Coordinates of N, CA, C and O in Angstrom, one line a residue:
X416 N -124.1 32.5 33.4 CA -123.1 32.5 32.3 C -122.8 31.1 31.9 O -122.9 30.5 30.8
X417 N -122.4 30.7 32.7 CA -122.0 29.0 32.7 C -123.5 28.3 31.8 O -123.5 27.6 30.8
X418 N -124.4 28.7 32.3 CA -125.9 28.1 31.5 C -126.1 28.2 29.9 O -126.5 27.3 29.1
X419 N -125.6 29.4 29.9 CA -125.3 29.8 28.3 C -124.6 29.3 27.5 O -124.9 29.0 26.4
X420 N -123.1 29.2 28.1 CA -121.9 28.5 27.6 C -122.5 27.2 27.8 O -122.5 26.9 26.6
X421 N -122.9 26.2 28.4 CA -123.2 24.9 28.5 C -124.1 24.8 27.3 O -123.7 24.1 26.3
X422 N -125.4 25.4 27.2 CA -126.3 25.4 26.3 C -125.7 25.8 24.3 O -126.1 25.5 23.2
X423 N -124.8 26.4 24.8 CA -124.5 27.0 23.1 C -123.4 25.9 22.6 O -122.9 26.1 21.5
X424 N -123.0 24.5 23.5 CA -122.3 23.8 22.8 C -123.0 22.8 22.2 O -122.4 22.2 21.2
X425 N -124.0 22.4 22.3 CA -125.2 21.3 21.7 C -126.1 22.7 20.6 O -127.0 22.5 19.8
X426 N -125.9 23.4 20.8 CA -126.4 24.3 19.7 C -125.6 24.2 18.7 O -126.0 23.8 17.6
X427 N -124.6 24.5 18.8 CA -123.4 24.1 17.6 C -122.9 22.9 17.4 O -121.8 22.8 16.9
X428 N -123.4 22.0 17.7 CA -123.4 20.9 17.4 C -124.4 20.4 16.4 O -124.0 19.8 15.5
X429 N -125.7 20.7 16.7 CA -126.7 20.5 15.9 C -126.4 21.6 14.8 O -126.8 21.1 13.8
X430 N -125.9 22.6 14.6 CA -125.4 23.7 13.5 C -125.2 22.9 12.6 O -125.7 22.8 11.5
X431 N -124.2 22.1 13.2 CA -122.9 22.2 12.2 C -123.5 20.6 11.6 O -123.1 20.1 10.5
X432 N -124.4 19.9 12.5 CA -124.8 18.6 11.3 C -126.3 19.5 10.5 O -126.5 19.4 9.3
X433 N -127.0 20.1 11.1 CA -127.6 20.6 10.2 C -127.5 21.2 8.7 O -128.3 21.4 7.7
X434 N -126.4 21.5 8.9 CA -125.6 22.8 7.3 C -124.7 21.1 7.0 O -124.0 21.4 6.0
X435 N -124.6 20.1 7.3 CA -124.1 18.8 6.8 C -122.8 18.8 6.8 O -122.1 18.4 5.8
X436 N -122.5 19.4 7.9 CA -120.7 19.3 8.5 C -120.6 18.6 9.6 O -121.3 18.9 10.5
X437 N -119.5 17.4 9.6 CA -119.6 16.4 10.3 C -118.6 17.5 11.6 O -117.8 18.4 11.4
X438 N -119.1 16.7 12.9 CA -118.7 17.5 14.0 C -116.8 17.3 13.9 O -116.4 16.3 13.3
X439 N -115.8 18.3 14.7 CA -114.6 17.7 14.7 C -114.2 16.8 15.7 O -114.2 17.2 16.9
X440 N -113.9 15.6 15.4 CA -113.6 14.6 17.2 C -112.4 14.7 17.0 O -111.8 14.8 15.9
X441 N -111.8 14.6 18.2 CA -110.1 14.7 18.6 C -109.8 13.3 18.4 O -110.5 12.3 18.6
X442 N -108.3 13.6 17.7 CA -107.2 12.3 17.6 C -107.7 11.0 18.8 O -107.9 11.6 19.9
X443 N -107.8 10.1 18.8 CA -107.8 9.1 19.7 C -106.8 8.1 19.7 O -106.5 7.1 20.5
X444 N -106.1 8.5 18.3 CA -104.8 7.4 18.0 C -104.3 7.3 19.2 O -104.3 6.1 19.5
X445 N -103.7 8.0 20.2 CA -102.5 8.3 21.2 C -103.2 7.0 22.3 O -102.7 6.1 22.8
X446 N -104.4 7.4 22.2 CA -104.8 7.0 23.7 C -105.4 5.7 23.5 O -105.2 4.7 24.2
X447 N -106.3 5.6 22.2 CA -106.3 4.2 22.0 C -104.7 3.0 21.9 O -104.7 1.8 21.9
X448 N -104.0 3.7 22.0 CA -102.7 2.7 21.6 C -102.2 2.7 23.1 O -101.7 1.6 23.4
X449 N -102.2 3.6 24.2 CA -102.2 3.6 25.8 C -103.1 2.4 26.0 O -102.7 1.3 26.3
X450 N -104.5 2.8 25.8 CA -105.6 2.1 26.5 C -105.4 0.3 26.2 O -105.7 -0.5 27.0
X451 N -104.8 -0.2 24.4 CA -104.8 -1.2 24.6 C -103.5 -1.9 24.9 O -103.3 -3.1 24.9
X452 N -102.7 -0.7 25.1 CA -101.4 -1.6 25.9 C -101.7 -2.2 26.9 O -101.3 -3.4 27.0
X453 N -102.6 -1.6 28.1 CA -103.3 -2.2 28.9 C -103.7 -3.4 28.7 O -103.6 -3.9 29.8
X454 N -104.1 -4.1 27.8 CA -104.5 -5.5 27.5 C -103.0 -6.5 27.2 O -102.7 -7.5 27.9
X455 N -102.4 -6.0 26.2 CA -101.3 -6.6 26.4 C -100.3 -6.8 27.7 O -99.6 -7.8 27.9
X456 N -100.4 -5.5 28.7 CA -99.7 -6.0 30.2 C -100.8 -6.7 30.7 O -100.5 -7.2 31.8
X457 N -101.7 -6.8 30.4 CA -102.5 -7.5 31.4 C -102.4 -9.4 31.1 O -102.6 -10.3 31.9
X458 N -102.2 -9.5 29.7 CA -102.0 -10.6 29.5 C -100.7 -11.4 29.9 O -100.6 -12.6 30.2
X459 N -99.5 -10.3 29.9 CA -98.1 -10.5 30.3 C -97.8 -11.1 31.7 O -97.1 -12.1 32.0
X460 N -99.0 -9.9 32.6 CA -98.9 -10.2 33.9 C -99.5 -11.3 34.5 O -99.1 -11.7 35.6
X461 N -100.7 -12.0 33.5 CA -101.2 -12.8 34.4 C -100.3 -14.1 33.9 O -100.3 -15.0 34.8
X462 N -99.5 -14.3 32.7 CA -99.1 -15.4 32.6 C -97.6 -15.7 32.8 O -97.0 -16.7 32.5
X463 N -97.2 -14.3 33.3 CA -96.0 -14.8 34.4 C -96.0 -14.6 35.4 O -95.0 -14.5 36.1
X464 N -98.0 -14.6 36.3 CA -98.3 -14.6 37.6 C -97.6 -13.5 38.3 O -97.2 -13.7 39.4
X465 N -97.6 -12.3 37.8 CA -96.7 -11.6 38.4 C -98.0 -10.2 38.7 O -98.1 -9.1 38.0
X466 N -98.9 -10.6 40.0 CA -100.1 -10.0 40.0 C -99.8 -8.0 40.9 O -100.5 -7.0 41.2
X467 N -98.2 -8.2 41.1 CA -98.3 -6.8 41.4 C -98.1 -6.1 39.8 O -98.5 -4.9 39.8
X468 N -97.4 -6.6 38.3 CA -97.7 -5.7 37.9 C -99.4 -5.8 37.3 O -99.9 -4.9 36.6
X469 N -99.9 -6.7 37.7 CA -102.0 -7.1 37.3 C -102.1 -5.7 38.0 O -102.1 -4.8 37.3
X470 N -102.2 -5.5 39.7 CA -102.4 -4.5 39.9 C -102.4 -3.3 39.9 O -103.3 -2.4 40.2
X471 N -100.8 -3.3 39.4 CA -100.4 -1.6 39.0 C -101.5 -0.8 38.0 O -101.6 0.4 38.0
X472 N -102.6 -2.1 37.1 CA -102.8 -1.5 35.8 C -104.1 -0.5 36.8 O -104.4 0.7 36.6
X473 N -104.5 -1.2 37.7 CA -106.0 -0.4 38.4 C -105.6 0.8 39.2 O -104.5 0.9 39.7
X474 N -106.6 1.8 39.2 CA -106.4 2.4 40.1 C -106.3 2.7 41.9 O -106.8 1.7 42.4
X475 N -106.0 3.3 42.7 CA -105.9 3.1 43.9 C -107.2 2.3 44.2 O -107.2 1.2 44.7
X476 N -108.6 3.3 43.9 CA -109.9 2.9 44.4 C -110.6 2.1 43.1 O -111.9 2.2 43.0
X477 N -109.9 1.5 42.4 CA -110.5 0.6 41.2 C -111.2 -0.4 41.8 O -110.7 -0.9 42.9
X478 N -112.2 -0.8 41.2 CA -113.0 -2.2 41.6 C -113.0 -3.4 40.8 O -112.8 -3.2 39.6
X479 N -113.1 -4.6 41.1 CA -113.1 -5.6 40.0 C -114.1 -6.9 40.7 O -114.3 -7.2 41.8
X480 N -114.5 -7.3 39.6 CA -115.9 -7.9 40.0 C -115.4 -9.4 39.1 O -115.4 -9.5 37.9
X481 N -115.2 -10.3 40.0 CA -115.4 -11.4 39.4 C -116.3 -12.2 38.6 O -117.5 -11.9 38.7
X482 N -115.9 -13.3 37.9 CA -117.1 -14.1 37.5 C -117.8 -14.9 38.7 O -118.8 -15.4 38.2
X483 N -117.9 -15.2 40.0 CA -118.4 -15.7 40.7 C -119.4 -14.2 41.2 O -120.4 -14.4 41.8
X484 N -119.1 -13.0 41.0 CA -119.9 -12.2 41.7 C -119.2 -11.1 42.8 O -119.4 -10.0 43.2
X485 N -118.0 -12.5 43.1 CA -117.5 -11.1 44.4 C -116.9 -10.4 44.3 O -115.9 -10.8 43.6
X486 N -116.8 -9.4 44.6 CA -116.5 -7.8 44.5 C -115.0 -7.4 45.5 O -115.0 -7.4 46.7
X487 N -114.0 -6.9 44.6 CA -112.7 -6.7 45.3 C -112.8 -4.8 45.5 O -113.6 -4.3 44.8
X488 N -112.4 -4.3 46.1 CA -112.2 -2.9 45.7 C -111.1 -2.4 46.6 O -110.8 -2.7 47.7
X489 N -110.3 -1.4 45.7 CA -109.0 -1.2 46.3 C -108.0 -2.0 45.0 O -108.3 -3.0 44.4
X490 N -106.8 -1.2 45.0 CA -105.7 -1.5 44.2 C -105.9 -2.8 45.0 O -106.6 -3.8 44.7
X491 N -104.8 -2.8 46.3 CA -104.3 -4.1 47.0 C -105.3 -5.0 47.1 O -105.1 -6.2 46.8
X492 N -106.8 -4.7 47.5 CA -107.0 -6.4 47.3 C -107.2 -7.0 45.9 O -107.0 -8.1 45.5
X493 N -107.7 -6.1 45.3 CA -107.5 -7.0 43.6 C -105.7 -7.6 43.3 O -105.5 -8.6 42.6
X494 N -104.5 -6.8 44.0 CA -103.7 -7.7 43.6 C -103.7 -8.7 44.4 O -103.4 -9.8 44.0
X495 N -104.1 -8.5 46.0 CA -103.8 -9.8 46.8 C -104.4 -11.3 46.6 O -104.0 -12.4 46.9
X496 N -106.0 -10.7 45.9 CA -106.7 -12.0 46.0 C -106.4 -12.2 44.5 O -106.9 -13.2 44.1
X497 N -105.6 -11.6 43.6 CA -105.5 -12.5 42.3 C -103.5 -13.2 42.7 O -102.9 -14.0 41.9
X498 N -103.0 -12.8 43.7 CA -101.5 -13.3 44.3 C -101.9 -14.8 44.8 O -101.2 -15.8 44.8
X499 N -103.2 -14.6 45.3 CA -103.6 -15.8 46.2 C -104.1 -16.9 45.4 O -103.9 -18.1 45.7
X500 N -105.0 -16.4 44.3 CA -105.5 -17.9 43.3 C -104.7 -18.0 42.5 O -105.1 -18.8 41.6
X501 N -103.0 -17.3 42.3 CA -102.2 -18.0 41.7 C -101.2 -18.4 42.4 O -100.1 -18.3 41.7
X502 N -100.9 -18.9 43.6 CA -100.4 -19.7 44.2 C -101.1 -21.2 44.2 O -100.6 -22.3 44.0
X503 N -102.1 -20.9 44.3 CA -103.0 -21.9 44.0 C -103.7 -22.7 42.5 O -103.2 -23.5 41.7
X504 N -105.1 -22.2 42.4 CA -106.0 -22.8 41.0 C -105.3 -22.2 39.5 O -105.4 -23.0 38.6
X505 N -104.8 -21.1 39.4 CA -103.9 -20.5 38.4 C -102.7 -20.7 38.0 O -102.3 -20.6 36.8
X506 N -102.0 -21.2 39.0 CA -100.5 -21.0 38.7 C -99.4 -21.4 37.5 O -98.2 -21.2 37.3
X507 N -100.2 -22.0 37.1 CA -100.1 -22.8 36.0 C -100.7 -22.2 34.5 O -100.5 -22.6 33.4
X508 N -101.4 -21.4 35.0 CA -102.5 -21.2 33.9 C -102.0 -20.2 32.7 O -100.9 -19.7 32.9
X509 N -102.5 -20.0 31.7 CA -102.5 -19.2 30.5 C -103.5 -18.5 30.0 O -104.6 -19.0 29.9
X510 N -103.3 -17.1 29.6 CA -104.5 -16.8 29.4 C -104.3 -15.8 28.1 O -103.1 -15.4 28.0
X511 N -104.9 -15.5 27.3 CA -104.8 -14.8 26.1 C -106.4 -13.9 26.5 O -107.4 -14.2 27.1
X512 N -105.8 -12.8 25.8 CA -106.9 -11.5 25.8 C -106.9 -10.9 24.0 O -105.9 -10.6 23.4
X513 N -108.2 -10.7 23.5 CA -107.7 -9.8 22.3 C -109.3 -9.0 22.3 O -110.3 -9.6 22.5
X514 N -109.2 -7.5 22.1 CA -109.8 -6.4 22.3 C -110.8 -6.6 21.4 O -110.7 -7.0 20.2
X515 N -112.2 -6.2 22.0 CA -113.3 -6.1 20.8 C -114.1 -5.4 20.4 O -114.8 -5.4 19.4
X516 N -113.7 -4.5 21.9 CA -114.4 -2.5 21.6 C -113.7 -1.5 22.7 O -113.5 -1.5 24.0
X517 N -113.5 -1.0 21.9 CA -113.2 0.3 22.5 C -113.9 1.5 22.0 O -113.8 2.1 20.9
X518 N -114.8 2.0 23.5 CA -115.6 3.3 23.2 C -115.1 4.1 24.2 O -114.8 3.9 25.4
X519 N -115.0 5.4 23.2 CA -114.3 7.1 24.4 C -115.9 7.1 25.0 O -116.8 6.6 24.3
X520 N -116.2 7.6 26.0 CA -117.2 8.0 26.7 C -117.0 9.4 27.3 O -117.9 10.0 27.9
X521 N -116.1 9.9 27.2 CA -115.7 11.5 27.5 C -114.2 11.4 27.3 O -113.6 10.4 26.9
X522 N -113.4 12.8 27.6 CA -112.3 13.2 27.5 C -111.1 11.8 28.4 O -110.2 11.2 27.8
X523 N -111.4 11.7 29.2 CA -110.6 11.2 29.8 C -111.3 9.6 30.3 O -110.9 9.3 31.4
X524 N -112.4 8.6 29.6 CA -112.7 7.9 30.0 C -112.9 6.8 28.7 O -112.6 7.0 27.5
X525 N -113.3 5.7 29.2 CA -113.2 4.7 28.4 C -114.0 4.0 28.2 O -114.8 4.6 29.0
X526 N -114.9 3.0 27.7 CA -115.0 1.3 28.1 C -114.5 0.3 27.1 O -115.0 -0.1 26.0
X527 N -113.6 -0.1 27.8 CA -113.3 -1.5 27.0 C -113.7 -2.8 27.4 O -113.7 -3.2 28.5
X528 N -114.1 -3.5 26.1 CA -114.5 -5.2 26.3 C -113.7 -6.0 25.6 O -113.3 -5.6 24.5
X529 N -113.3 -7.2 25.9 CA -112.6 -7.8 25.1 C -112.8 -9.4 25.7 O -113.4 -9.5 26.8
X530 N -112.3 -10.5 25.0 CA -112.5 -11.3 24.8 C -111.7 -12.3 25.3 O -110.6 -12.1 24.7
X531 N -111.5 -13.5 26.3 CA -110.5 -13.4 27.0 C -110.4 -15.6 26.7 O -111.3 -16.3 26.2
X532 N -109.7 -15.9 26.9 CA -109.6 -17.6 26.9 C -108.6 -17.9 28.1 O -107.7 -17.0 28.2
X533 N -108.6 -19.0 29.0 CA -107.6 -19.4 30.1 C -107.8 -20.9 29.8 O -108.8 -21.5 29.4
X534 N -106.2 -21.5 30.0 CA -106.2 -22.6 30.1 C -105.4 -23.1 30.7 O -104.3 -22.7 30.2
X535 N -105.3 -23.9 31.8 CA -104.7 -24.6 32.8 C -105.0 -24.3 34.0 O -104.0 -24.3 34.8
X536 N -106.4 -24.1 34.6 CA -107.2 -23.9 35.7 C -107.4 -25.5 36.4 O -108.1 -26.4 36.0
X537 N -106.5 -25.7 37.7 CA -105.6 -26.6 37.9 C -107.0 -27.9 38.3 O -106.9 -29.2 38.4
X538 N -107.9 -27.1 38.6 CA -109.9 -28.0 38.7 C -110.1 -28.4 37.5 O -111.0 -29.2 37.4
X539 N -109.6 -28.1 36.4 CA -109.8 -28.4 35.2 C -108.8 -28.1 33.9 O -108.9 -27.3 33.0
X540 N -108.0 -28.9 34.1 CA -106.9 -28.3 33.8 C -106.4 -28.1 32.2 O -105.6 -27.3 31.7
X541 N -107.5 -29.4 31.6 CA -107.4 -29.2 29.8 C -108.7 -28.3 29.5 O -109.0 -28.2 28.3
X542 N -109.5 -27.7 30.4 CA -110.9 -27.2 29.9 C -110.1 -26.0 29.0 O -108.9 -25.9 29.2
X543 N -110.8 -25.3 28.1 CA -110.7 -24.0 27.7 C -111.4 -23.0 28.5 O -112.6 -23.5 28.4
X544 N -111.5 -21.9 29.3 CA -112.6 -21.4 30.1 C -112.3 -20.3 29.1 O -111.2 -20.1 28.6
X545 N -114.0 -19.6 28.7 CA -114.0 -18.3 27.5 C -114.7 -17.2 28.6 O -115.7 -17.2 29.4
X546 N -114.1 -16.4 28.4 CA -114.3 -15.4 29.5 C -114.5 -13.8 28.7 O -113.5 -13.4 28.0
X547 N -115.8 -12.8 28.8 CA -116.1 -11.7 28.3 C -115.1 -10.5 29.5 O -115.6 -10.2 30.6
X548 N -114.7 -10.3 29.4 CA -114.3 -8.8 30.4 C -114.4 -7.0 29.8 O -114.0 -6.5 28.7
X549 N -115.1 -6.5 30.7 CA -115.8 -5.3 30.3 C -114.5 -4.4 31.6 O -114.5 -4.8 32.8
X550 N -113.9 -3.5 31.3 CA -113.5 -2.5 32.0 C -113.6 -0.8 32.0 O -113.3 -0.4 30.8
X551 N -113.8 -0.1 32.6 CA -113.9 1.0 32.4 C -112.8 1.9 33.1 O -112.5 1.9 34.3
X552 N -112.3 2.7 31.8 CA -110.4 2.8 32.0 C -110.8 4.2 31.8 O -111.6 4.7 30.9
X553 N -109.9 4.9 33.1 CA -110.0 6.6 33.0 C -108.7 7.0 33.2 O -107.9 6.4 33.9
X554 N -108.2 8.2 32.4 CA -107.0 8.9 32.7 C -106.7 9.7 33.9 O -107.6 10.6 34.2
X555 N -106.0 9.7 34.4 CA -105.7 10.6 36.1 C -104.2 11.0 36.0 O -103.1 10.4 35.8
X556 N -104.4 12.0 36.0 CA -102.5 12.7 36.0 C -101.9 12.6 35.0 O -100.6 12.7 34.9
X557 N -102.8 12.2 33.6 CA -102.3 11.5 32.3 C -102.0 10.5 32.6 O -100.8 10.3 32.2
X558 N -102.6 9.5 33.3 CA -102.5 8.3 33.2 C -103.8 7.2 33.1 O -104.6 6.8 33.9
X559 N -103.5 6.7 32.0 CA -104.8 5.6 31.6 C -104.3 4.5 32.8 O -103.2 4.2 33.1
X560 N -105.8 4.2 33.4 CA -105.5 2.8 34.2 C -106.6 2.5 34.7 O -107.2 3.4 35.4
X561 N -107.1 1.5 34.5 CA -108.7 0.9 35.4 C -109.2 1.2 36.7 O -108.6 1.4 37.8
X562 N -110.5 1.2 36.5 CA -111.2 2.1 37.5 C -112.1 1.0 37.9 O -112.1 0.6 39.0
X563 N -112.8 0.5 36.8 CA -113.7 -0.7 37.6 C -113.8 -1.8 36.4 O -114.2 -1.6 35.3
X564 N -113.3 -2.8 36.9 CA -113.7 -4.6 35.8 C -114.8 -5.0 36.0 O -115.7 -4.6 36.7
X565 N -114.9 -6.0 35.2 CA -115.9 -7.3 35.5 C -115.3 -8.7 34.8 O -114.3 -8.7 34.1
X566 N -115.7 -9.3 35.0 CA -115.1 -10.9 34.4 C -116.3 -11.8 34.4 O -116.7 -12.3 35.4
X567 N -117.0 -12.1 32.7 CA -118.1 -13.0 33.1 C -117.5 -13.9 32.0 O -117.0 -13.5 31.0
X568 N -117.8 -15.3 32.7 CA -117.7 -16.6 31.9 C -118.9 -16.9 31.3 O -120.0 -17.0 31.8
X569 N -118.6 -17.1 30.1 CA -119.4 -17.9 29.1 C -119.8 -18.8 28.8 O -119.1 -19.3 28.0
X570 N -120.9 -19.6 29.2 CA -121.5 -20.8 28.7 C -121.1 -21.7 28.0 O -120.8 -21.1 27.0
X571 N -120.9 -22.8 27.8 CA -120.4 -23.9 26.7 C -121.0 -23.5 25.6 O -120.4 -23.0 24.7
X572 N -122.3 -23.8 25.5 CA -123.3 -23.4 25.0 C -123.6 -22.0 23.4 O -124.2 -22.0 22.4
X573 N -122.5 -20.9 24.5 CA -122.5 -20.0 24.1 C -121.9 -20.0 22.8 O -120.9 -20.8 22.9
X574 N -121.9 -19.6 21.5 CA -120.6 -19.8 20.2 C -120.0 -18.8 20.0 O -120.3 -17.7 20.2
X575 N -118.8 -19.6 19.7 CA -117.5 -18.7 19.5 C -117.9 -17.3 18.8 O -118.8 -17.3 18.0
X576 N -117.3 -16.3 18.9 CA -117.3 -15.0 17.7 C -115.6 -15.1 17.7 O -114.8 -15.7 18.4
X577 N -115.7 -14.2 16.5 CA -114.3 -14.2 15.5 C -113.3 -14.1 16.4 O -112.2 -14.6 16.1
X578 N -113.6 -13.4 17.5 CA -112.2 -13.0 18.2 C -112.5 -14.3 19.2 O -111.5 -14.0 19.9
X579 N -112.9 -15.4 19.7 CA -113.1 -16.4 20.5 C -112.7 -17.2 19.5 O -111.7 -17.6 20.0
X580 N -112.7 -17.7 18.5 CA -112.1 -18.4 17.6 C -110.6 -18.1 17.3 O -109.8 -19.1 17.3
X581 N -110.3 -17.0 17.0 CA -108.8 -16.6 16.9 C -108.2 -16.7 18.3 O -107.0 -16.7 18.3
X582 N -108.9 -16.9 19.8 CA -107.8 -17.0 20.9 C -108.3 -18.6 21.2 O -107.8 -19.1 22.2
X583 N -109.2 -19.3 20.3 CA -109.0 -20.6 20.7 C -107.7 -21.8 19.7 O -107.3 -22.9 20.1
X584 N -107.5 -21.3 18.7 CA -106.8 -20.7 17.7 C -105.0 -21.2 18.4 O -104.2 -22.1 18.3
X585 N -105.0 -19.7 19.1 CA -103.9 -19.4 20.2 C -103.7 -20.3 20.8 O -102.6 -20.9 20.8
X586 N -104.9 -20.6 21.5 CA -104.2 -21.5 23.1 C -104.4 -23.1 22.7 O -104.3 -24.1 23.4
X587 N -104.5 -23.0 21.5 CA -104.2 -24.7 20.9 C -102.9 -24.7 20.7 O -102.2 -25.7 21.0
X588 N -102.2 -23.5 20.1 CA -100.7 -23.6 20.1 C -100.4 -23.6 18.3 O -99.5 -24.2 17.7
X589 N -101.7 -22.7 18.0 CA -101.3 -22.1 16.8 C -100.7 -21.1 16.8 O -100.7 -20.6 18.0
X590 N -100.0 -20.2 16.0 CA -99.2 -18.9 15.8 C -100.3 -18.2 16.5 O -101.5 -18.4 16.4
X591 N -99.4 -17.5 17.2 CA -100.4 -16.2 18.0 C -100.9 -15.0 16.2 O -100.4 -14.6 15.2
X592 N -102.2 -15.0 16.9 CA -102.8 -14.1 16.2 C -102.2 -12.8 16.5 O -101.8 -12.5 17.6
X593 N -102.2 -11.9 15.3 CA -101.3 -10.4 15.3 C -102.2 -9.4 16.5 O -103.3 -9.7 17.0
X594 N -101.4 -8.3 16.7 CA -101.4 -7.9 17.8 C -102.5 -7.3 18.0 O -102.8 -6.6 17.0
X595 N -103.4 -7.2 19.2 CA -105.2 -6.8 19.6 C -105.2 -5.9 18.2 O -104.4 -5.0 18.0
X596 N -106.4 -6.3 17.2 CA -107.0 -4.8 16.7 C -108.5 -4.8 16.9 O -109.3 -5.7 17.0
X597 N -108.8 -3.5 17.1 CA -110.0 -2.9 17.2 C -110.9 -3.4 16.2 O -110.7 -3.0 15.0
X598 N -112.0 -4.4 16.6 CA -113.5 -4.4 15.5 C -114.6 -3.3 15.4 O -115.4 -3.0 14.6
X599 N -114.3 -2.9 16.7 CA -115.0 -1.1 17.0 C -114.8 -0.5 17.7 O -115.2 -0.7 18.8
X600 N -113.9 0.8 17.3 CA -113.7 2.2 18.3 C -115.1 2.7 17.8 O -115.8 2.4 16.9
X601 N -115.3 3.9 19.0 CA -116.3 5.1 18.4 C -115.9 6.0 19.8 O -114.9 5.9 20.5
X602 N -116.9 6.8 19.9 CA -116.9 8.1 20.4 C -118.1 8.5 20.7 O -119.0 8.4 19.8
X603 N -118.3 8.9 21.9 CA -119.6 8.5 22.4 C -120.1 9.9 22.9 O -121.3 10.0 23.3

């Protein structure tokens, strides 16, 4: 029975673009405006160094994968080892985040990427570092919160896009650009 019911929902899906009726997708307003609050605390947290609420945003067994490669897993050590490089190479630092996609990938899942700039990395302390971060954010108990990061730095080399221009923009100490908007949701 289950085979039948699994099978007759991609039937009616092809139906209904066939006869040239667009399928119905659910509201995402709610959850898109949850999912990119997440960016805004994340930006809060890291620049008042305040890495237990960084890690509240992950889940218990969330992973996060640095730009050097190495791999945290577990709420506590992603906050411990981001508590520890802002005692140190960070603590000083600033970082601006603004959103550059957001895709539903099912009911209760996500991936967002967004676009990230830090400045005051105490090794380099006037550099601009441009940083890509991809996360994949799932709801649990109705709650949106990261499951697994990544953090890759960008090349010199590499050229700005609109949203790397608007946070270099920022961290020169121009008016902050208005608050994350989406260049692409979809539904996947």
């Amino acid at each position: 029975m289950k085979l039948l019911i699994g099978g007759l929902a991609p039937a009616l899906l092809f139906a209904q673009l066939a006869a040239g009726q667009s399928p119905t997708l659910p509201d995402r307003a709610d959850d898109s405006k949850q999912i990119t609050a997440i960016l805004a605390r994340w930006e809060h947290a890291w620049n008042t160094h305040d890495m237990k609420a960084f890690g509240d945003m992950f889940h218990d067994d969330g992973t996060w994968i640095l730009w050097t490669g190495a791999v945290w897993v577990g709420r506590r050590a992603i906050e411990d080892g981001h508590a520890e490089v802002h005692k140190t190479i960070f603590r000083s630092s600033t970082q601006r985040e603004r959103l550059e996609e957001l895709t539903f990938v099912g009911a209760d899942a996500a991936v967002v990427r967004f676009c990230s700039t830090l400045i005051g990395d105490e090794r380099t302390p006037s550099k601009l570092v441009r940083s890509r971060k991809f996360l994949v954010v799932t709801r649990r108990a109705g709650v949106w919160g990261v499951s697994w990061g990544q953090n890759t730095r960008l090349a010199d080399t590499v050229p700005d896009s609109a949203c790397f221009a608007e946070l270099r923009k920022a961290s020169a100490g121009a008016q902050d650009p208005p608050n994350p908007s989406l260049e692409r949701t979809s539904e996947r």
